[in-house]
mmCIF file of C-alpha atoms and ligand atoms in Angstrom:
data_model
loop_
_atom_site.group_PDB
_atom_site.id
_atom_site.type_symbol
_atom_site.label_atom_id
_atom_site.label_comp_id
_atom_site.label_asym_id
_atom_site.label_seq_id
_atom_site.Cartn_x
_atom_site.Cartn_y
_atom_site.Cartn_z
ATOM 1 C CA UNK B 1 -25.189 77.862 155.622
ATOM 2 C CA UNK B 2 -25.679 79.524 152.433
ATOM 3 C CA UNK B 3 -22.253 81.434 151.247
ATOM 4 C CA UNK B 4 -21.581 84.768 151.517
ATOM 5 C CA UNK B 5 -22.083 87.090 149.341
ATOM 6 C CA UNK B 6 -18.731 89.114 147.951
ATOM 7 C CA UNK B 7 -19.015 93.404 147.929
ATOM 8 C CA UNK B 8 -15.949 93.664 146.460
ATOM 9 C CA UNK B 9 -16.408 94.607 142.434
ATOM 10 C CA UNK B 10 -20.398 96.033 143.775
ATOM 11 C CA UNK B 11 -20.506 99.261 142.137
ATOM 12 C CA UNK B 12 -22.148 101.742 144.104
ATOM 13 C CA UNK B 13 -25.708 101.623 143.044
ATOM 14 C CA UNK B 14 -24.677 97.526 144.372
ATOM 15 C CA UNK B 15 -23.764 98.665 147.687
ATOM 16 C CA UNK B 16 -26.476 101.088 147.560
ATOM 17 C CA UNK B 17 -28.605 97.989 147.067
ATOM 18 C CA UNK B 18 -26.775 96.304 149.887
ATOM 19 C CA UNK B 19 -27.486 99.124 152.820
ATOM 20 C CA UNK B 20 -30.725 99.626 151.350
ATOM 21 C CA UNK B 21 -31.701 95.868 152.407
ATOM 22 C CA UNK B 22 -30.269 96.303 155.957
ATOM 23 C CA UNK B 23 -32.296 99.411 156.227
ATOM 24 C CA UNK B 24 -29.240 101.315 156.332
ATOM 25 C CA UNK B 25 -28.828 104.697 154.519
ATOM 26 C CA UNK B 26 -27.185 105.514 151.148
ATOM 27 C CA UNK B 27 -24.006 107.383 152.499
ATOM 28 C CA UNK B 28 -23.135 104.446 154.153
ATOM 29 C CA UNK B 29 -22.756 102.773 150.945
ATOM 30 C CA UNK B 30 -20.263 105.535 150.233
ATOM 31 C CA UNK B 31 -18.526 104.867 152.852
ATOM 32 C CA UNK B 32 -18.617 101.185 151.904
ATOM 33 C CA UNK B 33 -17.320 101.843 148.604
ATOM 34 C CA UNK B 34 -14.086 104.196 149.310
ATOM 35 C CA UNK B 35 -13.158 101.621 151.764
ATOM 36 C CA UNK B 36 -13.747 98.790 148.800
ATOM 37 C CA UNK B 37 -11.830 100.616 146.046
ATOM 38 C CA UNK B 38 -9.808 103.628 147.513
ATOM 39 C CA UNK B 39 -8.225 102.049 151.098
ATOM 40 C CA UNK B 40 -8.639 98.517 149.474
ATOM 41 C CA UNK B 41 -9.241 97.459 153.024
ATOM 42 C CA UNK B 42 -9.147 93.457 152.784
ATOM 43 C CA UNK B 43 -11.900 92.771 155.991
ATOM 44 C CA UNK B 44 -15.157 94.846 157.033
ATOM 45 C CA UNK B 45 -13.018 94.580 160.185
ATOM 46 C CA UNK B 46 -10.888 97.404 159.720
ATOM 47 C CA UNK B 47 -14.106 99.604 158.706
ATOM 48 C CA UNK B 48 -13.817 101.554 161.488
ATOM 49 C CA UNK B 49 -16.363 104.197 160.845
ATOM 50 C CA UNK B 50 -18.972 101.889 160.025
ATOM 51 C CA UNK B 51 -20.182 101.289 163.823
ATOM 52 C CA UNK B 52 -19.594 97.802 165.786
ATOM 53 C CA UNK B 53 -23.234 96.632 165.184
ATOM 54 C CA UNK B 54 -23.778 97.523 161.050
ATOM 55 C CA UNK B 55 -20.023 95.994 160.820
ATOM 56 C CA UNK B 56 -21.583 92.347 162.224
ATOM 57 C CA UNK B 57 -24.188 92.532 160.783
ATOM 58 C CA UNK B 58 -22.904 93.275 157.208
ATOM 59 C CA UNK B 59 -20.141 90.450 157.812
ATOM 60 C CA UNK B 60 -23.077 87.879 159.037
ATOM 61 C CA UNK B 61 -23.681 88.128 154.967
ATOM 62 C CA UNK B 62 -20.901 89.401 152.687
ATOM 63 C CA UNK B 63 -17.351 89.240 152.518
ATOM 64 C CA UNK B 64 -14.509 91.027 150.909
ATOM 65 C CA UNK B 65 -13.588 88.476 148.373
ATOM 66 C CA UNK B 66 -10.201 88.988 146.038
ATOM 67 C CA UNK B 67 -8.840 87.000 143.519
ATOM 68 C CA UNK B 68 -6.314 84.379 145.110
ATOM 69 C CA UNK B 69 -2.578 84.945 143.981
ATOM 70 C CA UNK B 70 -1.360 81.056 143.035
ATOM 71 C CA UNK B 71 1.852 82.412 142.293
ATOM 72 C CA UNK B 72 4.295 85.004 140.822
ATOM 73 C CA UNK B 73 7.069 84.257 138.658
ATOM 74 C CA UNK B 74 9.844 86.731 138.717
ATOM 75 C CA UNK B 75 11.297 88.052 134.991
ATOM 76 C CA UNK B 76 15.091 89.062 134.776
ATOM 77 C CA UNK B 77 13.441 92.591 133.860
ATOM 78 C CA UNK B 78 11.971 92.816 137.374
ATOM 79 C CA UNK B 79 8.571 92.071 135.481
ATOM 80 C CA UNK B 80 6.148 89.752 137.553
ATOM 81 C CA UNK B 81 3.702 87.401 136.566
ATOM 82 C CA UNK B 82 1.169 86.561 138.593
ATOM 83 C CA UNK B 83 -1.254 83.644 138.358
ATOM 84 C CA UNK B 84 -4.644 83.670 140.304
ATOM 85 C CA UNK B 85 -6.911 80.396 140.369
ATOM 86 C CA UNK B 86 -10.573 81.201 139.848
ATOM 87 C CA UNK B 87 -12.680 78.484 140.912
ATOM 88 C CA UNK B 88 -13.113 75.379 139.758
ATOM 89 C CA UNK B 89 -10.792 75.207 136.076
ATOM 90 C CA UNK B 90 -10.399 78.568 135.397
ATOM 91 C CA UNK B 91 -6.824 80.364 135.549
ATOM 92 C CA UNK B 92 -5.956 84.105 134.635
ATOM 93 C CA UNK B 93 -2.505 85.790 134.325
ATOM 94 C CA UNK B 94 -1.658 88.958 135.279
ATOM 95 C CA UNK B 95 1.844 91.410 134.864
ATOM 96 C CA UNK B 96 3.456 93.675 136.691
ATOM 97 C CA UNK B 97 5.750 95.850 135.029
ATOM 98 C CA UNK B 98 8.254 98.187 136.284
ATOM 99 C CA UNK B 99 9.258 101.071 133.838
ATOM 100 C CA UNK B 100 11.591 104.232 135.072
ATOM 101 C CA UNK B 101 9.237 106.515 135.685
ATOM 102 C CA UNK B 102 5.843 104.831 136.190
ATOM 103 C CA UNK B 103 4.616 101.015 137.229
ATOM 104 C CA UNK B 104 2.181 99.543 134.840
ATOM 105 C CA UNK B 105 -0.272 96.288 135.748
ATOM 106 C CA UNK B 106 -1.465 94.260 132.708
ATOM 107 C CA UNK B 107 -4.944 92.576 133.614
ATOM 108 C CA UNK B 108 -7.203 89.766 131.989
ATOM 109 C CA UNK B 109 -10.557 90.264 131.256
ATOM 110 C CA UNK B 110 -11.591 86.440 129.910
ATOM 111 C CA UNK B 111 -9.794 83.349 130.870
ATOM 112 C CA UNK B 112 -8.418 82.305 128.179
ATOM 113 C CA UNK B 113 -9.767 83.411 125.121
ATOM 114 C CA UNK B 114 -12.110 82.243 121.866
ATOM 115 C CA UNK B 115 -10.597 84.297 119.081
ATOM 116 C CA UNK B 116 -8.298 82.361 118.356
ATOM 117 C CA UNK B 117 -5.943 84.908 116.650
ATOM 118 C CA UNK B 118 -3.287 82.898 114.795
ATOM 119 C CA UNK B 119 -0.064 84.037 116.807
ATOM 120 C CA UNK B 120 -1.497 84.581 120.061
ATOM 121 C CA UNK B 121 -0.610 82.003 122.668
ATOM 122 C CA UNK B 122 -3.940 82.833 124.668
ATOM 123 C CA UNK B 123 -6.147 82.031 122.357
ATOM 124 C CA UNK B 124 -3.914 78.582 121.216
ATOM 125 C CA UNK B 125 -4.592 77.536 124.422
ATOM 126 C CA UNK B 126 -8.492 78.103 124.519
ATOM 127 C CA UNK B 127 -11.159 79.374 125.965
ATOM 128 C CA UNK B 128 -12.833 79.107 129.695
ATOM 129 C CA UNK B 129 -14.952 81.968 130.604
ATOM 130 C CA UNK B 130 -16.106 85.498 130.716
ATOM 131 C CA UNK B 131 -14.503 86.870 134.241
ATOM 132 C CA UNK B 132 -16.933 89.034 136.986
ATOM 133 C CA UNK B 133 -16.247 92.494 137.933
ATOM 134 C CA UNK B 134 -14.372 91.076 141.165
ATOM 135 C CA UNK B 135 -12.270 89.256 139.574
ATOM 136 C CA UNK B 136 -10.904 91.768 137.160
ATOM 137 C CA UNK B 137 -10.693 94.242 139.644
ATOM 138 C CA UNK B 138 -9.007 92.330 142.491
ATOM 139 C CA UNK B 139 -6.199 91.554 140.018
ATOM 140 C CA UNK B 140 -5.571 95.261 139.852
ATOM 141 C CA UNK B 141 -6.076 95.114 143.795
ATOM 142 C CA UNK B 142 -3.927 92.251 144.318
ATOM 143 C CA UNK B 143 -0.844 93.454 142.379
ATOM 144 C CA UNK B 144 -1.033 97.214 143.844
ATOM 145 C CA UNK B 145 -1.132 95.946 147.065
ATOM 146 C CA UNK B 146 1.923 93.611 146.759
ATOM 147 C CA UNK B 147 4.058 96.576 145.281
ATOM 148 C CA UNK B 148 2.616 99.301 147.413
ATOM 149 C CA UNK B 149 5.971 100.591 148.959
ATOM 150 C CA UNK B 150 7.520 101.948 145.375
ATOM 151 C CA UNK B 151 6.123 105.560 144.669
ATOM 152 C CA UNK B 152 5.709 105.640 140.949
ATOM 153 C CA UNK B 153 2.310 106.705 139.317
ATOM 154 C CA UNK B 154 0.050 103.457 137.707
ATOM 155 C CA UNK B 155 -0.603 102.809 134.740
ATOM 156 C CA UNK B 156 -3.647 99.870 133.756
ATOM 157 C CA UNK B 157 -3.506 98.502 130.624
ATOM 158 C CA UNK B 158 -5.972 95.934 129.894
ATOM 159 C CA UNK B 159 -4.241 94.123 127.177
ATOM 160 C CA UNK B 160 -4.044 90.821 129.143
ATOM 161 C CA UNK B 161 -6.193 87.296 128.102
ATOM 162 C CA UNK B 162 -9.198 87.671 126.751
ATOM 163 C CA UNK B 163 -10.990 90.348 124.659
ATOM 164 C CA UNK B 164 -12.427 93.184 126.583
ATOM 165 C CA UNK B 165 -14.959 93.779 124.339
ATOM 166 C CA UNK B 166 -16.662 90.616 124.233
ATOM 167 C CA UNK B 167 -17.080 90.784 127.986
ATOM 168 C CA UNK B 168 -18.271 94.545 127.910
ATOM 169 C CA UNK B 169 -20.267 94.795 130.842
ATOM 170 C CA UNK B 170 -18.030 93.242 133.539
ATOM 171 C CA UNK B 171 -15.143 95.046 132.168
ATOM 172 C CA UNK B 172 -16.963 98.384 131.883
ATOM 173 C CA UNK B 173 -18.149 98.012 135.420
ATOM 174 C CA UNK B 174 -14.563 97.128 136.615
ATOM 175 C CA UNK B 175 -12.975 100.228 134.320
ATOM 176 C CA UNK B 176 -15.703 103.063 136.026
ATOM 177 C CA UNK B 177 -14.738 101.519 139.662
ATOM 178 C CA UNK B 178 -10.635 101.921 138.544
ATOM 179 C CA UNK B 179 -11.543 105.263 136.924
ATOM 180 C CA UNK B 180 -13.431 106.750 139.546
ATOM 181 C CA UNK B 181 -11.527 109.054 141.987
ATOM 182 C CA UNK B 182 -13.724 108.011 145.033
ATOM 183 C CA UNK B 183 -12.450 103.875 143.596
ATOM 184 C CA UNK B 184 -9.061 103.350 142.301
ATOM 185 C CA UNK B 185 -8.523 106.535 140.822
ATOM 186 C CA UNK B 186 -6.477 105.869 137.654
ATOM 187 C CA UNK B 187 -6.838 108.689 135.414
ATOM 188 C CA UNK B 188 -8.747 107.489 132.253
ATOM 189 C CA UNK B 189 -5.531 108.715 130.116
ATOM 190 C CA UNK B 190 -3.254 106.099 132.055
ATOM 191 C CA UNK B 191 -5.747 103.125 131.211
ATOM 192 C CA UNK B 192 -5.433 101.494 128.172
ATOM 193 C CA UNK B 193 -8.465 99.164 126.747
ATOM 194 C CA UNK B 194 -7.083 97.144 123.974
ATOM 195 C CA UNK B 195 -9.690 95.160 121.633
ATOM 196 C CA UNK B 196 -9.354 93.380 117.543
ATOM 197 C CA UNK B 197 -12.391 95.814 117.618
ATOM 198 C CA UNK B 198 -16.272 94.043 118.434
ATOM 199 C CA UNK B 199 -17.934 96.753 116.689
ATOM 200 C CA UNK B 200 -21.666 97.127 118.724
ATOM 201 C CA UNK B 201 -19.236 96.926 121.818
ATOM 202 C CA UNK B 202 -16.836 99.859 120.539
ATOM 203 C CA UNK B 203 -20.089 102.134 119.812
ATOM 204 C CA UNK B 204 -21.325 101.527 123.728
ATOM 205 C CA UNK B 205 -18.156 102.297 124.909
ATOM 206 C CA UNK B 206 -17.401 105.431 123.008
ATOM 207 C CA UNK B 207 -20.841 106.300 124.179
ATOM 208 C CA UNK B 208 -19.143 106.111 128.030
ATOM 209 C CA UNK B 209 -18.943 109.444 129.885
ATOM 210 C CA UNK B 210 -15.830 108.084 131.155
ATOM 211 C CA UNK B 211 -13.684 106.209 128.616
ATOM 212 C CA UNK B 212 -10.124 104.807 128.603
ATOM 213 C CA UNK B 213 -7.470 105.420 126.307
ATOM 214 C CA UNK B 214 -7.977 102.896 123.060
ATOM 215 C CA UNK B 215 -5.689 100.608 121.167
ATOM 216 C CA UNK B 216 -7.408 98.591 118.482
ATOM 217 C CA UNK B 217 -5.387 94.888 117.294
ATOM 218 C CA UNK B 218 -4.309 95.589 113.600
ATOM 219 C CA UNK B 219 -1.756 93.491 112.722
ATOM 220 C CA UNK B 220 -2.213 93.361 108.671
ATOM 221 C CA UNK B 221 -2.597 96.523 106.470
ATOM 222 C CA UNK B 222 -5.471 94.721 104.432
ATOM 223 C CA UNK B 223 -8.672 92.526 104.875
ATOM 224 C CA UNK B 224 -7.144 88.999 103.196
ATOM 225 C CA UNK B 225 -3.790 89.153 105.267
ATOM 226 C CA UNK B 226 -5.822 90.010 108.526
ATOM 227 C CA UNK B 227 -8.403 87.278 108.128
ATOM 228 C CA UNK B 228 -5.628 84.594 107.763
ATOM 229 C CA UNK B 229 -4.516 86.135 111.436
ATOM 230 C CA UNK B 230 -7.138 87.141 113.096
ATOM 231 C CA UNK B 231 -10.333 85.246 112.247
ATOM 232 C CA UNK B 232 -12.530 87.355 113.672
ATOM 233 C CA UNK B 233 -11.667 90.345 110.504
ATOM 234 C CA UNK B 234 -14.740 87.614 109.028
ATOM 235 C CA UNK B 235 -17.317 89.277 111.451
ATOM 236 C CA UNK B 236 -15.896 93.000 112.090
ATOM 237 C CA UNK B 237 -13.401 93.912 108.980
ATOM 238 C CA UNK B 238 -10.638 96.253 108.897
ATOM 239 C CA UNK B 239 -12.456 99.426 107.212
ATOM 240 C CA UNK B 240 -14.877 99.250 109.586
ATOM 241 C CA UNK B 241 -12.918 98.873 112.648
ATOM 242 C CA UNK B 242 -10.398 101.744 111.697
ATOM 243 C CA UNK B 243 -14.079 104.028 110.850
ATOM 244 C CA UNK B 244 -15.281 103.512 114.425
ATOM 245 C CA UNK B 245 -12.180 103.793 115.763
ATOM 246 C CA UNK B 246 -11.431 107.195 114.423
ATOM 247 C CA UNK B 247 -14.871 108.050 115.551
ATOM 248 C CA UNK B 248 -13.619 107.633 119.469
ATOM 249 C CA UNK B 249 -13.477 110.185 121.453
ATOM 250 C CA UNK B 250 -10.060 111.210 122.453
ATOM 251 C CA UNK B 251 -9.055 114.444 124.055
ATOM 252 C CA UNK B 252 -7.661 117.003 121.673
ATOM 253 C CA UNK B 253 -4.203 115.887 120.137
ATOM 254 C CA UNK B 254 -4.701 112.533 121.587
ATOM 255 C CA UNK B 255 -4.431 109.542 119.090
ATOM 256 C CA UNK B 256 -6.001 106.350 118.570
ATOM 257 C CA UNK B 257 -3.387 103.156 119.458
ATOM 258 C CA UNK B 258 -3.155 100.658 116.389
ATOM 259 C CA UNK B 259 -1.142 97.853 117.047
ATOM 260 C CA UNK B 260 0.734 95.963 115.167
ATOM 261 C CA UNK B 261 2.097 92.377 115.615
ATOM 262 C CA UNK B 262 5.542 92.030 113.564
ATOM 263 C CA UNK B 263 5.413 88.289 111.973
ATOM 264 C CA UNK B 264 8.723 87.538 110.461
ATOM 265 C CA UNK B 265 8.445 87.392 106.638
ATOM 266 C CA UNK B 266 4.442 87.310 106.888
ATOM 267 C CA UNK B 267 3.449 91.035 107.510
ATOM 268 C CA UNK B 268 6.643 92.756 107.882
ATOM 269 C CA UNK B 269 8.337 93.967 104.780
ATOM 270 C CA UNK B 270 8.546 97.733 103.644
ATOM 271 C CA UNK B 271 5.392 97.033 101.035
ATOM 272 C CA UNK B 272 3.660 96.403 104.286
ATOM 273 C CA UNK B 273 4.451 99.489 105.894
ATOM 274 C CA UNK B 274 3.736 101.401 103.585
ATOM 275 C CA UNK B 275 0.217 100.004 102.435
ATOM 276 C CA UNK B 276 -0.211 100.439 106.311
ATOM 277 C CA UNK B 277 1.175 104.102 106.346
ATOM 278 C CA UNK B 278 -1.876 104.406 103.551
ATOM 279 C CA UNK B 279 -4.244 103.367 105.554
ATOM 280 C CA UNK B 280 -3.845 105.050 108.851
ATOM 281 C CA UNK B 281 -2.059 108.270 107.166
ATOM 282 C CA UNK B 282 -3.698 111.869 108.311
ATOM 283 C CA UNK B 283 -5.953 110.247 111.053
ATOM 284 C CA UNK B 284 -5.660 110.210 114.101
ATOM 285 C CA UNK B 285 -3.452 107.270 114.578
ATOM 286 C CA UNK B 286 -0.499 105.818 116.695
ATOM 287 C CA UNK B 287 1.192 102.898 115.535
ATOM 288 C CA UNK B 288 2.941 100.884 118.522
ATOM 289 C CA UNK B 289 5.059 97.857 116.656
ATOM 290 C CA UNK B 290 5.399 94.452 118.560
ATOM 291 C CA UNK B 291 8.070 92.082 117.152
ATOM 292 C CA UNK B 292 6.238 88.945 118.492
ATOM 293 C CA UNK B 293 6.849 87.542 121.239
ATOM 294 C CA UNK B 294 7.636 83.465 120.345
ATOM 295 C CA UNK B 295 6.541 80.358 122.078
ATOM 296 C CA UNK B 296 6.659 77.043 120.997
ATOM 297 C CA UNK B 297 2.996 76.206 119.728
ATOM 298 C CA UNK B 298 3.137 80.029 118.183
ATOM 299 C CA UNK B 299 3.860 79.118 114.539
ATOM 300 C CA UNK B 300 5.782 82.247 113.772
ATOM 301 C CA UNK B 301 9.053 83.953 114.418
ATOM 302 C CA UNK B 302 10.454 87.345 115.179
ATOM 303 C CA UNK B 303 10.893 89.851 112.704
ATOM 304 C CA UNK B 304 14.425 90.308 112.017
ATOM 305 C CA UNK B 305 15.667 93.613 114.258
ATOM 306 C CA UNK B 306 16.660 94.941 110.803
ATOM 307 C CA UNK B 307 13.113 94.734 109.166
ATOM 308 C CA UNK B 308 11.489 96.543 112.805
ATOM 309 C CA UNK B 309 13.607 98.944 111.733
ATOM 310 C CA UNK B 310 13.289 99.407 108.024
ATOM 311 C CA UNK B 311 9.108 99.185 108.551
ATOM 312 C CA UNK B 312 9.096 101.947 111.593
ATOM 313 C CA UNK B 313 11.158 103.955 109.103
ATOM 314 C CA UNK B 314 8.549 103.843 105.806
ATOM 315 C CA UNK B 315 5.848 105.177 108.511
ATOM 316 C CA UNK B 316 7.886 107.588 110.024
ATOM 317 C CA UNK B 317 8.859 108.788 106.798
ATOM 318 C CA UNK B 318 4.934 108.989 105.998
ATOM 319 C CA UNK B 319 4.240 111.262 109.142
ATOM 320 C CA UNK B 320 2.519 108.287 110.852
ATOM 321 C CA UNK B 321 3.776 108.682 114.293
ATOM 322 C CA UNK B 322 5.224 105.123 115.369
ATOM 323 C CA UNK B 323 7.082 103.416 118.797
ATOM 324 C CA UNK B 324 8.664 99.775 119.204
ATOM 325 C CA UNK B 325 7.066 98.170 121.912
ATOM 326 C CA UNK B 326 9.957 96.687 124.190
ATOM 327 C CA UNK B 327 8.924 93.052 125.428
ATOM 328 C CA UNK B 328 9.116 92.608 129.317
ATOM 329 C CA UNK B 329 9.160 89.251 130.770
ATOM 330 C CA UNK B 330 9.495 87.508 127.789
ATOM 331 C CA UNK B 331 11.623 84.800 129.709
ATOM 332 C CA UNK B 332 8.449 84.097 131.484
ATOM 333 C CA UNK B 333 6.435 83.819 128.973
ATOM 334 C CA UNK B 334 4.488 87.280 130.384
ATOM 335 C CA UNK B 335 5.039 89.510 127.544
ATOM 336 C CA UNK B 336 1.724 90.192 124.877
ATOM 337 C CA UNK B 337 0.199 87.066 123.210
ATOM 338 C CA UNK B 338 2.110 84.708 125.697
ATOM 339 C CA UNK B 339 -0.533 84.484 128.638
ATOM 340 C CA UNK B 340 -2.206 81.568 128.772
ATOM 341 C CA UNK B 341 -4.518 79.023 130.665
ATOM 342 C CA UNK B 342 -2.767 76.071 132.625
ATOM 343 C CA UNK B 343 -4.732 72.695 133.107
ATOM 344 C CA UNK B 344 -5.894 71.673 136.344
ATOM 345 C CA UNK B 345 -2.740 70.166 137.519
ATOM 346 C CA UNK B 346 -0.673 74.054 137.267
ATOM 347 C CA UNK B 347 1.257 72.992 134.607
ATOM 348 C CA UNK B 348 1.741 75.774 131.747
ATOM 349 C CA UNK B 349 1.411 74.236 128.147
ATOM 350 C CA UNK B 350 5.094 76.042 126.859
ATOM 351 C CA UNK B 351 5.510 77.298 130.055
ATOM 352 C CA UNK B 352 10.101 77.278 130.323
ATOM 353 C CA UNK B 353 10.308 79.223 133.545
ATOM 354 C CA UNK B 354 10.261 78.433 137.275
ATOM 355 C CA UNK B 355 8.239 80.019 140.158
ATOM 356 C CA UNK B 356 10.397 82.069 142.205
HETATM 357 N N1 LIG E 1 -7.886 90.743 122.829
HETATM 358 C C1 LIG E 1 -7.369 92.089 122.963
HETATM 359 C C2 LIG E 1 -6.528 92.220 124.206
HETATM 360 C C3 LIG E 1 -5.179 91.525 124.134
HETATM 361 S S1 LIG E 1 -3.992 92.751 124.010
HETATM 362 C C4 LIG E 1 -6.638 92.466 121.700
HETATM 363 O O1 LIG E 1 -6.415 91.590 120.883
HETATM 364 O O2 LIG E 1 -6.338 93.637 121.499
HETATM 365 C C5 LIG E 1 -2.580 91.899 123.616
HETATM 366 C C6 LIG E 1 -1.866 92.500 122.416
HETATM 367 O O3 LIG E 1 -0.742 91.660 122.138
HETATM 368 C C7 LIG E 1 -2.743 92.456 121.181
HETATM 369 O O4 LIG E 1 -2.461 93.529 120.334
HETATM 370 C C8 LIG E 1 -2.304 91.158 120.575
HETATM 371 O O5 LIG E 1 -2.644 91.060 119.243
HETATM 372 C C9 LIG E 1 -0.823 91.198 120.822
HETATM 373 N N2 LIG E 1 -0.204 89.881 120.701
HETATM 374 C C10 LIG E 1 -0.817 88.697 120.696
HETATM 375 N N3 LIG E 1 0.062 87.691 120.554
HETATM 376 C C11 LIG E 1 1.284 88.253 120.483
HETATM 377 C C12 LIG E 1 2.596 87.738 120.358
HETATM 378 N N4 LIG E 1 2.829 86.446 120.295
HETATM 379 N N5 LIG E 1 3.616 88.620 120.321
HETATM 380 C C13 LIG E 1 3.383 89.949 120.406
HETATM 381 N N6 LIG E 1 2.161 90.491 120.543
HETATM 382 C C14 LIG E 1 1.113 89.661 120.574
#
């Protein structure tokens, strides 16, 4: 028998597809698609409205295929990591994150990932694959539905493995689907798309009628410093980045996320800040600070709480608006830059914690 096909992550000109092949009429790939994205409904079964007969004979060829949960690992900060196994080598990591007024999911878009940024424990621990629509969706799906009783808003930030932008169409298709109100309906101004900045892929995205909310990877306040962090400044440098980036559009008063990595003794003195408060001063800019997060085959450490400080101050003091980001589930290695691939056998390379 030749396996089914999965709907789930089939935009709607997919399911349109889909109907059209049974002989079946468009609005019934509507219908199709708010159960899909809206109910989240997990079998064609409970598709009431799609008659007996179309409901047999769609599940004689598709199925409603998510992401399978391998586990969760359960921070002392109520964050939750979860970790889904693709087929055959590939694992992805995804967090749940409780805040006070709102409930925010971290997803992966890649797992793994090739850039290899020097302090990032993702890509230290390499590179498998670009992931479907399906499977970045269903880790949004997979997450909501295990936290579905608490009645706080969502918030999506895809700032998980991987970079977005080098797997632009899956993750495009996946954001419209999450954006739309008839799909997951996350308003585009509580999803976050986080990327180092792949140029041609920033220009088709800005180009989006519907776009999320953007924070581009910084992390050095010139070209040398970055390039001996982030290897891919060699292909798409600074200037450049922060040009297109101010070139996004944003609603009016909304800002442009620049994030910055705090690397004790490497990129975090007051010179820094300031040369940094240069650079993004009068634009359009947000600076969120991350002290990093550590893990063992990271080869930094944490700025000094004194120097987070002292550096939020010099921009603050230059009218760059600025915020500390506070890491969650760092004792699970699920805050940024500590997701990771595990081998085959589940192990986690640096991996301290327990499963539940
Ligand atoms: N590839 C995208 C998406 C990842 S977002 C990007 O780079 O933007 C994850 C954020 O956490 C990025 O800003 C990343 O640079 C940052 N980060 C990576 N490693 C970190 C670490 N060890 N501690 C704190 N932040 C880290």
């Amino acid at each position: 028998m030749t396996r089914k096909r999965n709907l789930f992550g089939l935009d709607r000109a997919g399911l349109e597809r889909v109907m059209a092949e049974l002989g079946e009429p468009a609005y019934r790939a509507r219908q199709l698609y708010v159960w899909l994205y809206r109910r989240r409904a997990r079998s064609l079964e409970a598709m009431t409205d799609l008659g007996k007969g179309l409901r047999s004979r769609l599940e004689s060829q598709f199925e409603i295929c998510w992401p399978a949960v391998a586990s969760r690992e359960h921070s002392r900060d109520g964050t939750i990591k979860y970790l889904f196994r693709l087929d055959g080598e590939a694992t992805i990591e995804s967090v749940f994150i409780p805040e006070e007024r709102r409930r925010t999911i971290c997803i992966s878009t890649q797992a793994g990932c090739p850039l290899r940024c020097a302090f990032c424990l993702t890509g230290i621990a390499g590179y498998k694959r670009n992931l479907e629509p399906w499977e970045i969706l269903g880790q949004v799906a997979a997450v909501m539905d295990e936290t579905a009783r608490l009645e706080k808003p969502w918030n999506v930030v895809v700032m998980g493995m991987g970079e977005p932008l080098l797997n632009y169409e899956a993750t495009v298709r996946a954001l419209r689907i999450l954006m739309d109100p008839e799909g997951f309906a996350i308003a585009p101004k509580k999803l976050t798309l986080s990327t180092v900045g792949i140029l041609p892929a920033l220009e088709k995205l800005m180009a989006e009628p519907v776009r999320p909310n953007l924070a581009i990877s910084l992390h050095a306040p010139e070209p040398g410093l970055r390039r001996r962090l982030m290897p891919i400044e060699g292909k798409y440098r600074l200037d450049d980045v922060i040009a297109a980036a101010q070139r996004y559009p944003i609603p009016r008063g909304g800002r442009v996320t620049y994030e910055y990595v705090l690397l004790k003794d490497v990129n975090d003195s007051p010179a820094h800040a300031r040369q940094l408060a240069r650079l993004l001063g009068g634009s359009r800019a947000k600076v969120n600070l991350i002290p990093l997060n550590p893990a063992a085959e990271i080869p930094f450490g944490a700025p000094a709480p004194e120097a987070v400080d002292a550096f939020a101050g010099v921009l603050a003091a230059a009218h760059v608006t600025v915020s500390v980001r506070r890491p969650r589930g760092q004792d699970i290695l699920a805050a940024c830059g500590q997701l990771h691939l595990r081998d085959a056998t589940g192990g986690a390379s640096g991996s301290r914690a327990s499963a539940r």
